[in-house]
Every structure is written in C-alpha cells, then in structure tokens.
C-alpha cells in the first residue's frame, strides 16, 4: 500500500540521515519517478524533507523535526526494542521485516539506556545460520502462499521427506516451529526447526479456509489423543525446582513431604528421557505400563556399562 510506503520512506530517511532516490527505489522495488512523487506527497503532508544534489547528495529531514513516538513511551518500548534487535539478527536481510524494525528503532533515544535492561536471545546454538535462512524461507512461504519442502527427523531418528503448506511461525519453550498442513501425513503438524534439513520453497498453493483458532483446536485434540495420564512422585529436596518443568496447578505437596505431579504427557520416548532426567529424585507411580517401560529402558542403559 502507498500509505505504508510513505511512512517507511520517512522512517528510513530519519534513521539514515541522507538517502538517495535510487536507494529508495531499489529498496521498495519501484521506479525513481514513483519515489519523486512519494517525496512530493510527504512534503505536502508537512514533513520537511529537503534534498542536496551532486555526488554524496540525497534526501534528508530538516533539523529539529521529530517523528511521532507511535503512542509508546520509552519504558514501554524498551522490551520491544530488545525483541526486535534479536529478531532482526535472526531474520537477516528481510526487507519487509526490517521496515518494521526501523519503526521501533525510531523510538530509541541517546538520552536513555532503558533498553539495556533487557537481553533476549532466540537463536539456537547448533544451527544459527540455518535458523536465519529457514525463518526467511518460512516467512516468504507464508506471505506468498508457497509450499515448503524439507527432510524431517522424528524422535526415533527416522528421516522422511515432507511437503507442507505453512500457516504460522511459532516460538515456544525455547524452540522455533513451523505450523503447517503436511501433504505427506494429510494432517496438520507442528515441525521443530532443529529437526529440519534442506528446506526449500516450492510451488504456490491455495490457502485453507480454517482459522488459526480452529487449527489450535485440532492440535489440542491430537495432543490429548496421543497423550497418557501420568502420576509422578518427587522427593522434597527438588520441590522448589518443579515449577520450572510443570505448571503450579499440577504440583501437590503430600503428607510425607514428597511432591506429586499428575497430568497429560506425550506418550513417546521423549517422556521416558524427561522422567529419567530427574535421576533418583523422581518416580513414576502410574500408569503401571510406563513404570515397566522405564525399568526396561534403565536395564538397556545399564547393559552398555556392565563391563
């Protein structure tokens, strides 16, 4: 939309100080003539944009003119700027996203250091380069309604090729995901980025009419269907740490001083690994078949070290 472009032009000139018409035309992928008309409209709206000719010239905003603060004060904007800084690194050279970042950067002030109170890192130590590349591809696929093709590694370390219709990028519990309709499984899936390899853009597709709320319900039903009700017991010494792993409403203190946690968990190998991560501080009380599976799991581990 032209109104969005006009605002973005003002912000870019404000941030960079001096910008040529050619740079603006290349940034917005329009002609120089279009940029000239846009600058004229911005000036008519009362924004004092001036120009200098010759080598090293360009457009600039006259001194003592400040952009509106977008209705957010410095304290309110500090955490948002911290998030945007991190996302800017992850999304890399993404013009549309970087225009959003520019809007937040106009709220920075050399007179305050409020943003230094916040440090946010959404990268992943093992795939920083891939993460940046995949976030760019996923964002483009969603915007342009294009399928994504990639190899996926499940919990059993099995590789499979997936062709998906992307819906949403999600960051939860320290991990990035792509929510999509999988054409291979013919169902909606949540794919963890650290398990994706060789992602590439595919052909265009027609978006499904399902709303995100409807998709959320589908995931919720699938989670319950593939989960098992588990009852766990933990010794008193780690009671204070349990809220790091379980919601507080699931943690109960028993009369003997131990803690009982009961809830639904995905019924897969990851559940056994999670329970064993507590060592001898935790124990499965129910279901009985899970207790037996963990016993066998421990036996298999012990056999590898029973020299």
C-alpha positions as YAML, in Angstrom:
chain: A
units: angstrom
residues:
- id: 1
  name: UNK
  ca: [0.00, 0.00, 0.00]
- id: 2
  name: UNK
  ca: [1.22, 3.51, -0.82]
- id: 3
  name: UNK
  ca: [0.49, 4.90, 2.67]
- id: 4
  name: UNK
  ca: [2.74, 2.22, 4.20]
- id: 5
  name: UNK
  ca: [5.49, 3.08, 1.71]
- id: 6
  name: UNK
  ca: [5.27, 6.79, 2.51]
- id: 7
  name: UNK
  ca: [5.63, 6.13, 6.23]
- id: 8
  name: UNK
  ca: [8.52, 3.74, 5.61]
- id: 9
  name: UNK
  ca: [10.29, 6.36, 3.45]
- id: 10
  name: UNK
  ca: [10.02, 8.92, 6.26]
- id: 11
  name: UNK
  ca: [11.43, 6.45, 8.78]
- id: 12
  name: UNK
  ca: [14.30, 5.34, 6.53]
- id: 13
  name: UNK
  ca: [15.35, 8.93, 5.82]
- id: 14
  name: UNK
  ca: [15.03, 9.78, 9.51]
- id: 15
  name: UNK
  ca: [17.23, 6.84, 10.50]
- id: 16
  name: UNK
  ca: [19.91, 7.10, 7.84]
- id: 17
  name: UNK
  ca: [20.10, 10.89, 7.69]
- id: 18
  name: UNK
  ca: [20.75, 11.05, 3.95]
- id: 19
  name: UNK
  ca: [19.27, 8.69, 1.35]
- id: 20
  name: UNK
  ca: [19.35, 8.86, -2.45]
- id: 21
  name: UNK
  ca: [16.30, 8.41, -4.61]
- id: 22
  name: UNK
  ca: [17.98, 5.42, -6.24]
- id: 23
  name: UNK
  ca: [18.44, 3.70, -2.86]
- id: 24
  name: UNK
  ca: [14.77, 4.23, -2.02]
- id: 25
  name: UNK
  ca: [13.66, 2.96, -5.45]
- id: 26
  name: UNK
  ca: [15.74, -0.20, -5.07]
- id: 27
  name: UNK
  ca: [14.53, -0.76, -1.51]
- id: 28
  name: UNK
  ca: [10.83, -0.57, -2.44]
- id: 29
  name: UNK
  ca: [11.30, -2.06, -5.93]
- id: 30
  name: UNK
  ca: [9.61, 0.90, -7.65]
- id: 31
  name: UNK
  ca: [10.74, 3.45, -10.23]
- id: 32
  name: UNK
  ca: [12.59, 6.69, -9.47]
- id: 33
  name: UNK
  ca: [9.58, 8.59, -10.79]
- id: 34
  name: UNK
  ca: [7.40, 6.90, -8.14]
- id: 35
  name: UNK
  ca: [9.87, 7.91, -5.41]
- id: 36
  name: UNK
  ca: [9.81, 11.52, -6.65]
- id: 37
  name: UNK
  ca: [6.01, 11.55, -6.41]
- id: 38
  name: UNK
  ca: [6.13, 9.98, -2.94]
- id: 39
  name: UNK
  ca: [8.61, 12.61, -1.69]
- id: 40
  name: UNK
  ca: [6.34, 15.32, -3.05]
- id: 41
  name: UNK
  ca: [3.32, 13.87, -1.21]
- id: 42
  name: UNK
  ca: [5.32, 13.59, 2.03]
- id: 43
  name: UNK
  ca: [6.35, 17.25, 1.75]
- id: 44
  name: UNK
  ca: [2.73, 18.27, 1.11]
- id: 45
  name: UNK
  ca: [1.77, 16.46, 4.33]
- id: 46
  name: UNK
  ca: [4.07, 18.78, 6.28]
- id: 47
  name: UNK
  ca: [7.17, 16.62, 6.75]
- id: 48
  name: UNK
  ca: [10.15, 18.91, 5.96]
- id: 49
  name: UNK
  ca: [12.17, 16.75, 3.54]
- id: 50
  name: UNK
  ca: [14.98, 18.56, 1.76]
- id: 51
  name: UNK
  ca: [17.42, 17.45, -0.92]
- id: 52
  name: UNK
  ca: [21.01, 18.10, -1.92]
- id: 53
  name: UNK
  ca: [22.29, 17.46, -5.42]
- id: 54
  name: UNK
  ca: [25.53, 16.12, -6.83]
- id: 55
  name: UNK
  ca: [27.78, 13.34, -5.62]
- id: 56
  name: UNK
  ca: [27.08, 12.47, -2.00]
- id: 57
  name: UNK
  ca: [23.68, 14.14, -2.14]
- id: 58
  name: UNK
  ca: [20.24, 12.81, -1.37]
- id: 59
  name: UNK
  ca: [17.12, 13.36, 0.71]
- id: 60
  name: UNK
  ca: [17.19, 14.30, 4.38]
- id: 61
  name: UNK
  ca: [14.77, 15.53, 7.03]
- id: 62
  name: UNK
  ca: [15.44, 19.03, 8.26]
- id: 63
  name: UNK
  ca: [16.79, 19.53, 11.78]
- id: 64
  name: UNK
  ca: [14.56, 19.74, 14.87]
- id: 65
  name: UNK
  ca: [11.83, 17.63, 13.25]
- id: 66
  name: UNK
  ca: [10.93, 14.52, 15.29]
- id: 67
  name: UNK
  ca: [8.70, 11.63, 14.31]
- id: 68
  name: UNK
  ca: [5.74, 10.79, 16.49]
- id: 69
  name: UNK
  ca: [6.57, 8.22, 19.19]
- id: 70
  name: UNK
  ca: [3.82, 5.82, 17.99]
- id: 71
  name: UNK
  ca: [1.99, 6.35, 21.32]
- id: 72
  name: UNK
  ca: [4.55, 4.33, 23.34]
- id: 73
  name: UNK
  ca: [6.82, 5.85, 25.98]
- id: 74
  name: UNK
  ca: [10.48, 4.94, 26.49]
- id: 75
  name: UNK
  ca: [9.84, 2.42, 29.27]
- id: 76
  name: UNK
  ca: [7.13, 0.66, 27.29]
- id: 77
  name: UNK
  ca: [9.24, 0.40, 24.16]
- id: 78
  name: UNK
  ca: [12.42, -0.94, 25.84]
- id: 79
  name: UNK
  ca: [11.43, -4.65, 25.89]
- id: 80
  name: UNK
  ca: [10.00, -4.43, 22.36]
- id: 81
  name: UNK
  ca: [13.24, -2.95, 21.04]
- id: 82
  name: UNK
  ca: [15.18, -5.80, 22.69]
- id: 83
  name: UNK
  ca: [12.93, -8.36, 20.95]
- id: 84
  name: UNK
  ca: [13.21, -6.56, 17.62]
- id: 85
  name: UNK
  ca: [17.01, -6.42, 17.85]
- id: 86
  name: UNK
  ca: [17.11, -10.18, 18.30]
- id: 87
  name: UNK
  ca: [14.63, -10.89, 15.53]
- id: 88
  name: UNK
  ca: [16.49, -8.57, 13.18]
- id: 89
  name: UNK
  ca: [19.57, -10.78, 13.55]
- id: 90
  name: UNK
  ca: [17.54, -13.95, 13.02]
- id: 91
  name: UNK
  ca: [15.52, -12.77, 10.04]
- id: 92
  name: UNK
  ca: [18.59, -11.39, 8.28]
- id: 93
  name: UNK
  ca: [18.08, -9.45, 5.06]
- id: 94
  name: UNK
  ca: [14.30, -9.46, 5.01]
- id: 95
  name: UNK
  ca: [13.16, -6.05, 3.66]
- id: 96
  name: UNK
  ca: [9.58, -6.27, 4.95]
- id: 97
  name: UNK
  ca: [10.61, -7.28, 8.45]
- id: 98
  name: UNK
  ca: [13.43, -4.74, 8.53]
- id: 99
  name: UNK
  ca: [10.93, -1.97, 7.76]
- id: 100
  name: UNK
  ca: [9.08, -2.97, 10.94]
- id: 101
  name: UNK
  ca: [12.33, -2.89, 12.89]
- id: 102
  name: UNK
  ca: [13.00, 0.63, 11.61]
- id: 103
  name: UNK
  ca: [9.72, 1.81, 13.13]
- id: 104
  name: UNK
  ca: [10.82, 0.61, 16.55]
- id: 105
  name: UNK
  ca: [14.32, 1.98, 16.17]
- id: 106
  name: UNK
  ca: [12.90, 5.49, 15.75]
- id: 107
  name: UNK
  ca: [11.91, 5.25, 19.42]
- id: 108
  name: UNK
  ca: [15.49, 4.81, 20.59]
- id: 109
  name: UNK
  ca: [16.94, 7.76, 22.44]
- id: 110
  name: UNK
  ca: [20.57, 8.66, 23.05]
- id: 111
  name: UNK
  ca: [19.42, 10.11, 26.37]
- id: 112
  name: UNK
  ca: [18.25, 6.83, 27.85]
- id: 113
  name: UNK
  ca: [19.66, 3.36, 28.30]
- id: 114
  name: UNK
  ca: [16.35, 1.68, 29.19]
- id: 115
  name: UNK
  ca: [16.80, -1.00, 26.52]
- id: 116
  name: UNK
  ca: [19.96, -2.28, 28.24]
- id: 117
  name: UNK
  ca: [17.79, -3.77, 30.98]
- id: 118
  name: UNK
  ca: [16.68, -6.44, 28.53]
- id: 119
  name: UNK
  ca: [18.72, -9.13, 26.80]
- id: 120
  name: UNK
  ca: [16.77, -11.60, 24.66]
- id: 121
  name: UNK
  ca: [18.28, -14.46, 22.68]
- id: 122
  name: UNK
  ca: [16.03, -16.56, 20.42]
- id: 123
  name: UNK
  ca: [18.83, -18.21, 18.45]
- id: 124
  name: UNK
  ca: [19.85, -21.86, 18.74]
- id: 125
  name: UNK
  ca: [23.47, -22.75, 19.42]
- id: 126
  name: UNK
  ca: [23.60, -25.64, 16.94]
- id: 127
  name: UNK
  ca: [22.00, -24.04, 13.88]
- id: 128
  name: UNK
  ca: [22.28, -20.26, 13.94]
- id: 129
  name: UNK
  ca: [22.96, -19.98, 10.19]
- id: 130
  name: UNK
  ca: [20.20, -22.44, 9.25]
- id: 131
  name: UNK
  ca: [17.76, -20.77, 11.64]
- id: 132
  name: UNK
  ca: [18.22, -17.41, 9.93]
- id: 133
  name: UNK
  ca: [17.82, -19.00, 6.50]
- id: 134
  name: UNK
  ca: [14.77, -21.09, 7.48]
- id: 135
  name: UNK
  ca: [12.98, -18.18, 9.16]
- id: 136
  name: UNK
  ca: [13.39, -16.17, 5.97]
- id: 137
  name: UNK
  ca: [12.08, -19.03, 3.80]
- id: 138
  name: UNK
  ca: [9.13, -19.75, 6.11]
- id: 139
  name: UNK
  ca: [8.13, -16.09, 6.26]
- id: 140
  name: UNK
  ca: [8.29, -15.80, 2.47]
- id: 141
  name: UNK
  ca: [6.36, -19.06, 2.01]
- id: 142
  name: UNK
  ca: [3.54, -17.84, 4.26]
- id: 143
  name: UNK
  ca: [3.38, -14.41, 2.62]
- id: 144
  name: UNK
  ca: [3.43, -15.79, -0.95]
- id: 145
  name: UNK
  ca: [1.33, -18.93, -0.25]
- id: 146
  name: UNK
  ca: [4.08, -21.31, -1.36]
- id: 147
  name: UNK
  ca: [4.68, -24.82, -0.10]
- id: 148
  name: UNK
  ca: [7.84, -25.80, 1.76]
- id: 149
  name: UNK
  ca: [9.80, -28.97, 1.09]
- id: 150
  name: UNK
  ca: [12.29, -30.40, 3.58]
- id: 151
  name: UNK
  ca: [13.63, -33.51, 5.29]
- id: 152
  name: UNK
  ca: [12.38, -34.11, 8.83]
- id: 153
  name: UNK
  ca: [13.91, -36.16, 11.64]
- id: 154
  name: UNK
  ca: [11.45, -37.54, 14.19]
- id: 155
  name: UNK
  ca: [12.16, -38.60, 17.81]
- id: 156
  name: UNK
  ca: [13.12, -42.07, 16.58]
- id: 157
  name: UNK
  ca: [15.81, -40.53, 14.36]
- id: 158
  name: UNK
  ca: [13.89, -41.53, 11.23]
- id: 159
  name: UNK
  ca: [14.26, -39.29, 8.15]
- id: 160
  name: UNK
  ca: [11.28, -38.52, 5.93]
- id: 161
  name: UNK
  ca: [10.62, -36.03, 3.15]
- id: 162
  name: UNK
  ca: [7.81, -33.58, 3.90]
- id: 163
  name: UNK
  ca: [5.81, -31.27, 1.66]
- id: 164
  name: UNK
  ca: [3.81, -28.79, 3.71]
- id: 165
  name: UNK
  ca: [1.50, -25.80, 3.39]
- id: 166
  name: UNK
  ca: [2.85, -23.34, 6.00]
- id: 167
  name: UNK
  ca: [0.46, -21.45, 8.26]
- id: 168
  name: UNK
  ca: [2.34, -19.89, 11.15]
- id: 169
  name: UNK
  ca: [5.82, -19.46, 12.65]
- id: 170
  name: UNK
  ca: [5.86, -20.23, 16.38]
- id: 171
  name: UNK
  ca: [8.42, -19.72, 19.15]
- id: 172
  name: UNK
  ca: [7.58, -21.62, 22.33]
- id: 173
  name: UNK
  ca: [9.50, -23.15, 25.24]
- id: 174
  name: UNK
  ca: [12.82, -22.05, 23.73]
- id: 175
  name: UNK
  ca: [12.26, -23.59, 20.28]
- id: 176
  name: UNK
  ca: [11.12, -22.42, 16.85]
- id: 177
  name: UNK
  ca: [8.38, -24.31, 14.98]
- id: 178
  name: UNK
  ca: [6.56, -24.10, 11.67]
- id: 179
  name: UNK
  ca: [2.86, -24.96, 11.87]
- id: 180
  name: UNK
  ca: [1.65, -26.38, 8.57]
- id: 181
  name: UNK
  ca: [-0.61, -28.83, 6.78]
- id: 182
  name: UNK
  ca: [1.51, -31.84, 5.85]
- id: 183
  name: UNK
  ca: [0.63, -33.26, 2.44]
- id: 184
  name: UNK
  ca: [2.50, -36.47, 3.24]
- id: 185
  name: UNK
  ca: [0.64, -37.19, 6.52]
- id: 186
  name: UNK
  ca: [-2.52, -35.42, 5.28]
- id: 187
  name: UNK
  ca: [-2.91, -33.65, 8.61]
- id: 188
  name: UNK
  ca: [-1.83, -30.53, 10.49]
- id: 189
  name: UNK
  ca: [1.59, -30.76, 12.11]
- id: 190
  name: UNK
  ca: [3.99, -28.70, 14.21]
- id: 191
  name: UNK
  ca: [7.58, -29.13, 12.94]
- id: 192
  name: UNK
  ca: [10.52, -28.25, 15.19]
- id: 193
  name: UNK
  ca: [13.15, -26.31, 13.24]
- id: 194
  name: UNK
  ca: [16.14, -28.09, 14.80]
- id: 195
  name: UNK
  ca: [14.88, -31.31, 13.18]
- id: 196
  name: UNK
  ca: [14.53, -29.83, 9.70]
- id: 197
  name: UNK
  ca: [17.13, -30.26, 6.97]
- id: 198
  name: UNK
  ca: [17.42, -28.94, 3.39]
- id: 199
  name: UNK
  ca: [14.40, -26.64, 3.40]
- id: 200
  name: UNK
  ca: [13.40, -25.06, 0.09]
- id: 201
  name: UNK
  ca: [10.48, -23.17, -1.41]
- id: 202
  name: UNK
  ca: [8.02, -24.96, -3.65]
- id: 203
  name: UNK
  ca: [5.04, -24.09, -5.83]
- id: 204
  name: UNK
  ca: [2.09, -21.89, -4.87]
- id: 205
  name: UNK
  ca: [-0.94, -23.36, -3.11]
- id: 206
  name: UNK
  ca: [-4.46, -22.20, -2.26]
- id: 207
  name: UNK
  ca: [-4.73, -21.35, 1.43]
- id: 208
  name: UNK
  ca: [-7.08, -23.39, 3.59]
- id: 209
  name: UNK
  ca: [-10.10, -21.57, 4.95]
- id: 210
  name: UNK
  ca: [-9.58, -22.89, 8.50]
- id: 211
  name: UNK
  ca: [-8.93, -20.17, 11.07]
- id: 212
  name: UNK
  ca: [-5.95, -20.33, 13.43]
- id: 213
  name: UNK
  ca: [-8.33, -20.96, 16.34]
- id: 214
  name: UNK
  ca: [-9.76, -24.00, 14.53]
- id: 215
  name: UNK
  ca: [-6.24, -25.28, 13.84]
- id: 216
  name: UNK
  ca: [-5.38, -24.75, 17.52]
- id: 217
  name: UNK
  ca: [-8.34, -26.96, 18.48]
- id: 218
  name: UNK
  ca: [-7.13, -29.65, 16.06]
- id: 219
  name: UNK
  ca: [-3.71, -29.67, 17.75]
- id: 220
  name: UNK
  ca: [-5.31, -29.73, 21.19]
- id: 221
  name: UNK
  ca: [-7.42, -32.78, 20.31]
- id: 222
  name: UNK
  ca: [-4.42, -34.52, 18.75]
- id: 223
  name: UNK
  ca: [-2.33, -33.83, 21.86]
- id: 224
  name: UNK
  ca: [-4.95, -35.39, 24.13]
- id: 225
  name: UNK
  ca: [-5.38, -38.38, 21.80]
- id: 226
  name: UNK
  ca: [-1.65, -39.17, 21.77]
- id: 227
  name: UNK
  ca: [-1.03, -38.46, 25.45]
- id: 228
  name: UNK
  ca: [-1.16, -40.54, 28.60]
- id: 229
  name: UNK
  ca: [-2.17, -39.55, 32.13]
- id: 230
  name: UNK
  ca: [0.96, -39.81, 34.27]
- id: 231
  name: UNK
  ca: [1.38, -39.60, 38.04]
- id: 232
  name: UNK
  ca: [4.88, -38.73, 39.25]
- id: 233
  name: UNK
  ca: [6.42, -38.55, 42.73]
- id: 234
  name: UNK
  ca: [9.39, -36.30, 43.58]
- id: 235
  name: UNK
  ca: [11.45, -36.04, 46.74]
- id: 236
  name: UNK
  ca: [11.20, -32.91, 48.86]
- id: 237
  name: UNK
  ca: [14.72, -31.69, 48.01]
- id: 238
  name: UNK
  ca: [13.77, -30.63, 44.46]
- id: 239
  name: UNK
  ca: [10.27, -29.37, 45.24]
- id: 240
  name: UNK
  ca: [11.25, -25.74, 44.67]
- id: 241
  name: UNK
  ca: [12.52, -26.56, 41.14]
- id: 242
  name: UNK
  ca: [9.43, -28.40, 39.91]
- id: 243
  name: UNK
  ca: [7.70, -25.21, 38.75]
- id: 244
  name: UNK
  ca: [10.45, -24.94, 36.11]
- id: 245
  name: UNK
  ca: [9.06, -28.08, 34.45]
- id: 246
  name: UNK
  ca: [5.36, -28.29, 35.42]
- id: 247
  name: UNK
  ca: [2.52, -25.80, 35.85]
- id: 248
  name: UNK
  ca: [1.92, -24.99, 39.51]
- id: 249
  name: UNK
  ca: [-1.66, -26.30, 39.48]
- id: 250
  name: UNK
  ca: [-0.29, -29.80, 38.75]
- id: 251
  name: UNK
  ca: [2.13, -29.83, 41.72]
- id: 252
  name: UNK
  ca: [0.80, -31.01, 45.10]
- id: 253
  name: UNK
  ca: [2.60, -31.48, 48.42]
- id: 254
  name: UNK
  ca: [1.74, -34.81, 50.08]
- id: 255
  name: UNK
  ca: [1.65, -35.56, 53.82]
- id: 256
  name: UNK
  ca: [5.05, -37.31, 53.79]
- id: 257
  name: UNK
  ca: [6.73, -34.20, 52.35]
- id: 258
  name: UNK
  ca: [7.11, -35.51, 48.81]
- id: 259
  name: UNK
  ca: [5.57, -33.83, 45.76]
- id: 260
  name: UNK
  ca: [3.01, -35.39, 43.44]
- id: 261
  name: UNK
  ca: [2.61, -34.23, 39.85]
- id: 262
  name: UNK
  ca: [-0.24, -35.51, 37.69]
- id: 263
  name: UNK
  ca: [-1.02, -34.58, 34.10]
- id: 264
  name: UNK
  ca: [-1.16, -35.50, 30.43]
- id: 265
  name: UNK
  ca: [2.15, -36.08, 28.63]
- id: 266
  name: UNK
  ca: [3.02, -37.16, 25.05]
- id: 267
  name: UNK
  ca: [3.37, -40.93, 25.07]
- id: 268
  name: UNK
  ca: [6.76, -41.36, 23.36]
- id: 269
  name: UNK
  ca: [10.42, -41.97, 24.09]
- id: 270
  name: UNK
  ca: [10.86, -38.32, 24.95]
- id: 271
  name: UNK
  ca: [8.65, -38.83, 28.01]
- id: 272
  name: UNK
  ca: [10.93, -41.55, 29.39]
- id: 273
  name: UNK
  ca: [14.03, -39.39, 28.80]
- id: 274
  name: UNK
  ca: [12.34, -36.47, 30.53]
- id: 275
  name: UNK
  ca: [11.42, -38.53, 33.60]
- id: 276
  name: UNK
  ca: [14.90, -40.05, 33.85]
- id: 277
  name: UNK
  ca: [16.45, -36.59, 33.69]
- id: 278
  name: UNK
  ca: [15.40, -36.21, 37.34]
- id: 279
  name: UNK
  ca: [17.59, -39.18, 38.29]
- id: 280
  name: UNK
  ca: [16.72, -40.79, 41.63]
- id: 281
  name: UNK
  ca: [14.73, -37.72, 42.67]
- id: 282
  name: UNK
  ca: [11.67, -38.77, 40.68]
- id: 283
  name: UNK
  ca: [9.50, -41.87, 40.33]
- id: 284
  name: UNK
  ca: [6.59, -42.95, 38.14]
- id: 285
  name: UNK
  ca: [3.58, -44.03, 40.19]
- id: 286
  name: UNK
  ca: [1.20, -44.56, 37.29]
- id: 287
  name: UNK
  ca: [0.45, -45.92, 34.78]
- id: 288
  name: UNK
  ca: [1.99, -49.30, 35.51]
- id: 289
  name: UNK
  ca: [2.99, -49.98, 31.91]
- id: 290
  name: UNK
  ca: [5.09, -46.78, 31.90]
- id: 291
  name: UNK
  ca: [6.88, -47.96, 35.07]
- id: 292
  name: UNK
  ca: [7.72, -51.23, 33.28]
- id: 293
  name: UNK
  ca: [8.92, -49.39, 30.17]
- id: 294
  name: UNK
  ca: [11.24, -47.21, 32.25]
- id: 295
  name: UNK
  ca: [12.61, -50.28, 34.03]
- id: 296
  name: UNK
  ca: [13.46, -51.84, 30.66]
- id: 297
  name: UNK
  ca: [14.92, -48.55, 29.47]
- id: 298
  name: UNK
  ca: [17.21, -48.41, 32.52]
- id: 299
  name: UNK
  ca: [18.23, -52.07, 32.01]
- id: 300
  name: UNK
  ca: [19.26, -51.33, 28.42]
- id: 301
  name: UNK
  ca: [21.34, -48.37, 29.57]
- id: 302
  name: UNK
  ca: [22.93, -50.43, 32.35]
- id: 303
  name: UNK
  ca: [23.85, -53.23, 29.93]
- id: 304
  name: UNK
  ca: [26.01, -50.81, 27.96]
- id: 305
  name: UNK
  ca: [28.08, -50.06, 31.06]
- id: 306
  name: UNK
  ca: [28.07, -53.54, 32.63]
- id: 307
  name: UNK
  ca: [31.65, -54.49, 31.72]
...
